[in-house]
Short mmCIF file of C-alpha atoms in Angstrom, two decimals:
data_model
loop_
_atom_site.label_atom_id
_atom_site.label_comp_id
_atom_site.label_asym_id
_atom_site.label_seq_id
_atom_site.Cartn_x
_atom_site.Cartn_y
_atom_site.Cartn_z
CA MET A 1 -11.88 -7.27 -16.69
CA GLY A 2 -13.12 -3.86 -17.71
CA GLY A 3 -11.77 -1.46 -20.32
CA ASP A 4 -8.42 0.30 -19.50
CA ALA A 5 -8.62 -0.81 -16.16
CA ALA A 6 -7.83 -4.48 -16.94
CA ALA A 7 -5.90 -6.56 -14.55
CA PRO A 8 -2.78 -7.89 -15.68
CA GLU A 9 -3.16 -11.22 -17.61
CA ARG A 10 -0.64 -12.99 -15.16
CA GLY A 11 -1.74 -13.74 -11.78
CA ARG A 12 -1.61 -10.94 -9.39
CA ARG A 13 1.58 -10.45 -7.31
CA ILE A 14 0.85 -9.73 -3.66
CA LEU A 15 3.86 -8.60 -1.68
CA VAL A 16 3.38 -9.21 2.24
CA ALA A 17 5.91 -7.56 4.50
CA VAL A 18 6.22 -9.83 7.25
CA ASP A 19 7.91 -9.32 10.55
CA GLU A 20 7.99 -10.70 13.97
CA GLY A 21 5.03 -8.85 15.24
CA ASP A 22 1.20 -10.07 15.55
CA GLU A 23 0.06 -7.25 13.25
CA SER A 24 1.92 -8.74 10.37
CA VAL A 25 0.50 -12.20 10.87
CA GLN A 26 -3.06 -10.41 10.99
CA ALA A 27 -2.03 -8.68 7.64
CA LEU A 28 -1.01 -12.10 5.93
CA ARG A 29 -3.88 -13.99 7.37
CA TRP A 30 -6.29 -11.24 6.09
CA CYS A 31 -4.69 -11.34 2.72
CA LEU A 32 -4.85 -15.13 2.64
CA SER A 33 -8.43 -15.29 3.47
CA THR A 34 -9.30 -12.56 0.99
CA PHE A 35 -7.31 -13.67 -1.99
CA ALA A 36 -6.69 -17.38 -1.60
CA PRO A 37 -10.40 -18.54 -2.40
CA ALA A 38 -10.10 -17.11 -5.88
CA ALA A 39 -6.16 -17.19 -6.37
CA ARG A 40 -6.05 -17.88 -10.11
CA GLY A 41 -2.53 -18.12 -10.29
CA ASP A 42 -1.80 -15.46 -7.90
CA THR A 43 1.58 -15.15 -6.18
CA VAL A 44 2.00 -14.22 -2.50
CA ILE A 45 5.48 -13.03 -1.91
CA LEU A 46 6.55 -12.96 1.73
CA LEU A 47 9.23 -10.45 2.35
CA TYR A 48 11.31 -10.08 5.45
CA VAL A 49 13.76 -7.25 5.98
CA ARG A 50 16.47 -7.91 8.33
CA PRO A 51 18.27 -4.97 9.82
CA PRO A 52 21.45 -4.19 8.52
CA PRO A 53 24.69 -5.83 10.16
CA PRO A 54 25.60 -4.09 13.28
CA THR A 55 28.70 -2.35 11.96
CA TYR A 56 26.57 -0.36 9.65
CA SER A 57 23.82 0.24 12.01
CA VAL A 58 22.82 3.20 14.19
CA LEU A 59 24.41 1.30 17.17
CA ASP A 60 27.84 2.16 15.62
CA ALA A 61 27.00 6.00 15.44
CA SER A 62 28.64 6.47 18.84
CA GLY A 63 31.90 5.17 17.41
CA TYR A 64 31.77 1.93 19.40
CA VAL A 65 33.30 -0.96 17.57
CA PHE A 66 31.69 -4.36 18.11
CA ALA A 67 34.18 -7.27 18.56
CA ASP A 68 33.83 -9.56 15.51
CA ASP A 69 32.33 -12.38 17.69
CA VAL A 70 29.58 -9.95 18.93
CA THR A 71 28.87 -8.73 15.46
CA ALA A 72 28.62 -12.48 14.36
CA ALA A 73 26.34 -13.57 17.04
CA ILE A 74 24.05 -10.42 16.51
CA ASP A 75 23.87 -11.39 12.76
CA ARG A 76 23.30 -15.13 13.64
CA TYR A 77 20.43 -13.95 15.79
CA SER A 78 18.92 -11.82 13.17
CA ARG A 79 19.21 -14.77 10.64
CA GLU A 80 17.32 -17.00 13.11
CA VAL A 81 14.56 -14.49 13.69
CA ALA A 82 14.19 -14.04 9.81
CA ASP A 83 13.92 -17.86 9.53
CA ALA A 84 11.29 -18.30 12.37
CA VAL A 85 9.32 -15.57 10.96
CA VAL A 86 9.48 -16.66 7.42
CA GLU A 87 8.64 -20.47 8.56
CA LYS A 88 5.57 -19.25 10.52
CA ALA A 89 4.45 -17.28 7.34
CA GLN A 90 5.02 -20.03 5.06
CA LYS A 91 2.90 -22.50 7.59
CA LEU A 92 -0.04 -20.00 7.40
CA CYS A 93 0.07 -20.14 3.64
CA THR A 94 0.16 -23.76 3.30
CA LEU A 95 -2.89 -23.89 5.87
CA TYR A 96 -4.98 -21.62 3.32
CA GLY A 97 -3.65 -23.41 0.30
CA LYS A 98 -4.51 -26.95 1.68
CA GLU A 99 -8.00 -25.87 3.07
CA GLU A 100 -9.00 -24.53 -0.46
CA GLY A 101 -7.96 -27.79 -2.12
CA GLU A 102 -8.85 -27.07 -5.72
CA SER A 103 -5.86 -26.67 -8.06
CA ASP A 104 -6.94 -23.56 -9.80
CA HIS A 105 -7.30 -21.96 -6.43
CA GLU A 106 -3.67 -22.60 -5.74
CA MET A 107 -1.45 -19.56 -4.61
CA LYS A 108 1.95 -19.76 -5.20
CA VAL A 109 4.43 -18.58 -2.51
CA GLU A 110 7.66 -17.09 -2.66
CA VAL A 111 10.04 -15.87 0.22
CA LYS A 112 12.42 -12.92 -0.13
CA VAL A 113 14.74 -12.05 2.77
CA ALA A 114 16.57 -8.71 2.28
CA VAL A 115 18.66 -6.60 4.51
CA GLY A 116 18.56 -2.89 5.09
CA ASP A 117 15.91 -0.06 6.28
CA ALA A 118 12.53 -1.81 6.03
CA ARG A 119 11.03 1.27 4.67
CA THR A 120 13.00 1.70 1.78
CA VAL A 121 13.60 -1.95 0.90
CA ILE A 122 9.97 -2.66 1.00
CA CYS A 123 9.19 0.13 -1.14
CA HIS A 124 12.25 -1.01 -3.69
CA MET A 125 11.09 -4.66 -3.59
CA ALA A 126 7.41 -3.64 -4.42
CA ASP A 127 8.80 -1.96 -7.41
CA LYS A 128 11.38 -4.48 -8.54
CA LEU A 129 9.17 -7.47 -8.23
CA GLY A 130 6.19 -5.67 -10.00
CA ALA A 131 3.79 -6.02 -6.95
CA ASP A 132 0.16 -5.23 -7.67
CA LEU A 133 -0.58 -4.92 -4.10
CA LEU A 134 1.39 -4.44 -0.94
CA VAL A 135 0.10 -5.78 2.36
CA MET A 136 1.35 -5.07 5.70
CA GLY A 137 0.49 -4.42 9.44
CA SER A 138 -0.11 -0.67 10.47
CA HIS A 139 2.30 -0.40 13.09
CA GLY A 140 5.52 -0.73 11.18
CA TYR A 141 8.35 -3.37 11.18
CA GLY A 142 8.98 -4.87 14.67
CA PHE A 143 9.17 -2.90 17.78
CA PHE A 144 12.78 -1.77 17.71
CA LYS A 145 12.79 -0.53 14.22
CA ARG A 146 9.43 1.09 14.77
CA ALA A 147 10.93 3.13 17.67
CA LEU A 148 13.93 3.96 15.71
CA LEU A 149 12.48 4.87 12.23
CA GLY A 150 8.85 5.69 12.94
CA SER A 151 6.14 3.92 11.14
CA VAL A 152 7.10 1.78 8.08
CA SER A 153 3.44 1.55 6.71
CA ASP A 154 3.31 5.66 6.68
CA TYR A 155 6.42 5.58 4.60
CA CYS A 156 5.15 3.09 2.35
CA LEU A 157 1.80 4.47 1.82
CA ARG A 158 3.64 7.48 0.41
CA ASN A 159 6.37 6.10 -1.36
CA ALA A 160 5.29 2.68 -2.58
CA SER A 161 4.48 2.67 -6.35
CA CYS A 162 1.54 0.06 -5.91
CA PRO A 163 -1.69 0.16 -3.84
CA VAL A 164 -1.10 -0.44 -0.04
CA LEU A 165 -3.32 -2.33 2.04
CA VAL A 166 -2.83 -1.78 5.97
CA VAL A 167 -4.28 -4.28 8.43
CA LYS A 168 -4.58 -3.52 12.00
CA SER A 169 -4.83 -6.09 14.71
CA MET B 1 -10.84 -20.73 5.13
CA GLY B 2 -8.23 -21.33 7.72
CA GLY B 3 -8.93 -21.75 11.41
CA ASP B 4 -9.77 -18.59 13.25
CA ALA B 5 -8.89 -16.56 10.18
CA ALA B 6 -12.21 -17.64 8.32
CA ALA B 7 -13.70 -14.98 6.38
CA PRO B 8 -17.29 -14.16 6.91
CA GLU B 9 -19.76 -16.51 5.49
CA ARG B 10 -21.73 -13.67 4.16
CA GLY B 11 -20.03 -12.07 1.18
CA ARG B 12 -17.41 -9.35 1.74
CA ARG B 13 -18.60 -5.91 2.32
CA ILE B 14 -16.43 -3.48 0.59
CA LEU B 15 -16.66 0.23 1.19
CA VAL B 16 -15.49 2.41 -1.32
CA ALA B 17 -15.18 6.28 -0.53
CA VAL B 18 -15.71 7.91 -3.78
CA ASP B 19 -15.37 11.71 -4.61
CA GLU B 20 -14.93 14.03 -7.45
CA GLY B 21 -11.31 13.14 -7.96
CA ASP B 22 -9.65 10.95 -10.35
CA GLU B 23 -7.76 8.97 -7.55
CA SER B 24 -11.16 7.83 -6.33
CA VAL B 25 -12.00 6.57 -9.55
CA GLN B 26 -8.65 4.85 -9.77
CA ALA B 27 -9.38 3.29 -6.26
CA LEU B 28 -12.72 1.92 -7.52
CA ARG B 29 -11.49 0.50 -10.69
CA TRP B 30 -8.71 -1.24 -8.81
CA CYS B 31 -11.20 -2.67 -6.43
CA LEU B 32 -13.54 -3.74 -9.16
CA SER B 33 -10.81 -5.33 -11.06
CA THR B 34 -9.49 -7.14 -8.14
CA PHE B 35 -12.52 -8.40 -6.48
CA ALA B 36 -15.26 -8.57 -9.21
CA PRO B 37 -13.76 -11.79 -10.95
CA ALA B 38 -14.47 -13.69 -7.89
CA ALA B 39 -17.16 -11.80 -5.98
CA ARG B 40 -19.05 -14.70 -4.55
CA GLY B 41 -21.99 -12.33 -3.20
CA ASP B 42 -19.47 -9.49 -2.26
CA THR B 43 -21.10 -6.06 -1.92
CA VAL B 44 -19.30 -2.83 -3.09
CA ILE B 45 -20.81 0.06 -1.06
CA LEU B 46 -20.12 3.32 -2.83
CA LEU B 47 -20.02 6.09 -0.27
CA TYR B 48 -19.85 9.73 -1.16
CA VAL B 49 -19.95 12.22 1.69
CA ARG B 50 -21.34 15.65 1.11
CA PRO B 51 -19.88 18.72 2.98
CA PRO B 52 -22.24 19.83 5.59
CA PRO B 53 -24.59 22.74 4.54
CA PRO B 54 -22.86 26.21 4.49
CA THR B 55 -24.70 27.60 7.75
CA TYR B 56 -22.93 24.86 9.67
CA SER B 57 -19.67 24.92 7.65
CA VAL B 58 -16.29 26.67 8.30
CA LEU B 59 -17.55 29.33 5.84
CA ASP B 60 -19.75 30.56 8.74
CA ALA B 61 -17.27 30.95 11.20
CA SER B 62 -16.68 34.62 10.30
CA GLY B 63 -20.18 35.42 11.37
CA TYR B 64 -21.06 36.07 7.69
CA VAL B 65 -24.64 34.67 7.25
CA PHE B 66 -25.62 33.53 3.76
CA ALA B 67 -28.85 34.62 2.30
CA ASP B 68 -31.36 31.59 2.15
CA ASP B 69 -31.25 31.60 -1.82
CA VAL B 70 -27.24 31.38 -1.46
CA THR B 71 -27.30 28.41 0.81
CA ALA B 72 -30.00 26.68 -1.12
CA ALA B 73 -27.76 27.09 -4.30
CA ILE B 74 -24.79 25.85 -2.62
CA ASP B 75 -26.75 22.83 -1.30
CA ARG B 76 -28.15 22.23 -4.54
CA TYR B 77 -24.85 22.22 -6.33
CA SER B 78 -23.42 20.13 -3.68
CA ARG B 79 -26.32 17.69 -4.37
CA GLU B 80 -25.60 17.73 -7.96
CA VAL B 81 -21.92 16.93 -7.62
CA ALA B 82 -22.97 13.99 -5.36
CA ASP B 83 -25.35 12.68 -8.03
CA ALA B 84 -22.67 13.25 -10.78
CA VAL B 85 -20.16 11.22 -8.71
CA VAL B 86 -22.47 8.53 -7.66
CA GLU B 87 -23.55 8.05 -11.30
CA LYS B 88 -20.13 7.78 -12.67
CA ALA B 89 -19.16 5.23 -10.03
CA GLN B 90 -22.40 3.21 -10.49
CA LYS B 91 -21.47 3.06 -14.27
CA LEU B 92 -18.10 1.64 -13.58
CA CYS B 93 -19.55 -1.01 -11.46
CA THR B 94 -21.98 -2.01 -14.19
CA LEU B 95 -19.20 -2.21 -16.70
CA TYR B 96 -17.33 -4.61 -14.55
CA GLY B 97 -20.30 -6.69 -13.69
CA LYS B 98 -21.54 -7.03 -17.37
CA GLU B 99 -17.92 -7.96 -18.61
CA GLU B 100 -17.79 -10.86 -16.10
CA GLY B 101 -21.22 -12.21 -17.03
CA GLU B 102 -21.44 -15.01 -14.79
CA SER B 103 -23.94 -14.97 -12.12
CA ASP B 104 -22.06 -16.43 -9.15
CA HIS B 105 -19.59 -13.54 -10.05
CA GLU B 106 -22.07 -10.79 -9.65
CA MET B 107 -20.99 -8.23 -7.39
CA LYS B 108 -24.07 -6.13 -5.49
CA VAL B 109 -23.69 -2.56 -5.33
CA GLU B 110 -25.13 -0.21 -2.78
CA VAL B 111 -24.99 3.48 -2.63
CA LYS B 112 -24.78 5.61 0.39
CA VAL B 113 -24.60 9.57 0.41
CA ALA B 114 -24.02 10.87 3.82
CA VAL B 115 -23.26 14.54 4.83
CA GLY B 116 -20.57 15.87 7.25
CA ASP B 117 -16.83 15.67 7.67
CA ALA B 118 -15.68 13.06 5.30
CA ARG B 119 -13.01 11.66 7.73
CA THR B 120 -15.31 10.99 10.75
CA VAL B 121 -18.14 9.84 8.49
CA ILE B 122 -16.32 7.42 6.46
CA CYS B 123 -14.71 5.82 9.78
CA HIS B 124 -18.27 5.75 11.06
CA MET B 125 -20.01 4.18 8.18
CA ALA B 126 -17.08 1.57 7.72
CA ASP B 127 -18.13 0.51 11.46
CA LYS B 128 -21.97 0.96 10.96
CA LEU B 129 -22.08 -0.87 7.67
CA GLY B 130 -19.77 -3.84 8.82
CA ALA B 131 -17.16 -3.10 6.21
CA ASP B 132 -14.60 -5.63 5.80
CA LEU B 133 -12.31 -3.45 3.61
CA LEU B 134 -12.39 0.23 3.20
CA VAL B 135 -10.92 1.31 -0.27
CA MET B 136 -10.00 4.93 -1.06
CA GLY B 137 -7.55 7.07 -3.16
CA SER B 138 -4.55 8.58 -1.25
CA HIS B 139 -5.05 12.19 -1.43
CA GLY B 140 -8.30 12.66 0.54
CA TYR B 141 -11.66 13.63 -0.19
CA GLY B 142 -11.89 16.00 -2.98
CA PHE B 143 -9.73 19.15 -3.39
CA PHE B 144 -11.43 21.51 -1.21
CA LYS B 145 -12.06 19.37 1.67
CA ARG B 146 -8.45 18.15 1.38
CA ALA B 147 -7.13 21.66 1.54
CA LEU B 148 -9.26 22.42 4.64
CA LEU B 149 -8.87 19.30 6.49
CA GLY B 150 -5.70 17.58 5.39
CA SER B 151 -5.43 13.79 4.29
CA VAL B 152 -8.63 11.92 4.75
CA SER B 153 -6.93 8.78 4.12
CA ASP B 154 -4.37 9.38 6.78
CA TYR B 155 -7.07 9.83 9.29
CA CYS B 156 -8.95 6.65 8.23
CA LEU B 157 -5.72 4.72 8.33
CA ARG B 158 -5.40 5.50 12.01
CA ASN B 159 -9.16 5.44 12.91
CA ALA B 160 -11.07 3.02 10.72
CA SER B 161 -11.90 -0.35 12.45
CA CYS B 162 -11.35 -2.42 9.17
CA PRO B 163 -8.27 -2.78 6.74
CA VAL B 164 -7.80 0.32 4.71
CA LEU B 165 -6.72 -0.14 0.98
CA VAL B 166 -5.16 3.22 -0.39
CA VAL B 167 -4.72 3.43 -4.12
CA LYS B 168 -2.46 6.09 -5.67
CA SER B 169 -3.06 7.19 -9.29
#
């Protein structure tokens, strides 16, 4: 590396915000095809942010209180979506890892599932995890959250402490 | 590479929008430190966009007509700035290239200087040059153009046909 711009001696830590949308799959795919061939101990951290439990969500603003079994069902569904998204993302990572084949090209994969407002959680996690790069789709974080909150990528571009790579489908 | 996500067989073409600001230097530096160690025939294309000649610029909207020697002086100054920015960027590329040392790690460097509205020219060039990635600073394209036109990076994020990486200082 050159001069004062030296990359960290540890491998790069690439935080990929994944959600249930196709654009996030495109973003992860782009990231893997770009970085996996010369990973050198890099780590891809898959981050999925679940919405907060319904009793604390905007659905509650009207004063409507969910019955316990309803909130439990919503929470369970949210966990299932998280599991499915993460599993799909992990499979994609494995595919790229295996196809490269060489041990020095292996890319470590970590998974984080967090709960909260995707915009703030992603920026917070990028900071906390020491991400060298945040990768995400351009449209935000799932259809419903996008509609409610506006573009997550716009927010992260302004507030994340690391470079942000936005991939469009 | 994995499945339908295969990277192009040719090396990657990374378009870096450079200007006279520190953020663009940061963006180029980040790009080089990230991609130079495993360049594999990649090409970094340095793109500097000069503002249009003053007779066609917003300065002319008031109907004021510049004397020929004034327009010539402005144009000359603009070319000198372009030369200085490009030279600085090329030096940075050479530094990274030399420090890597190995031939298969060499990164080709091309330079393009275009004239026009930075926002539209960058997006057009990304498309025309078949860029796999557009790298730029977050704040736009030089202080004056930024003040006049708003954020160039915002525009490119919405309109460029390739992934966009935004680096903040």
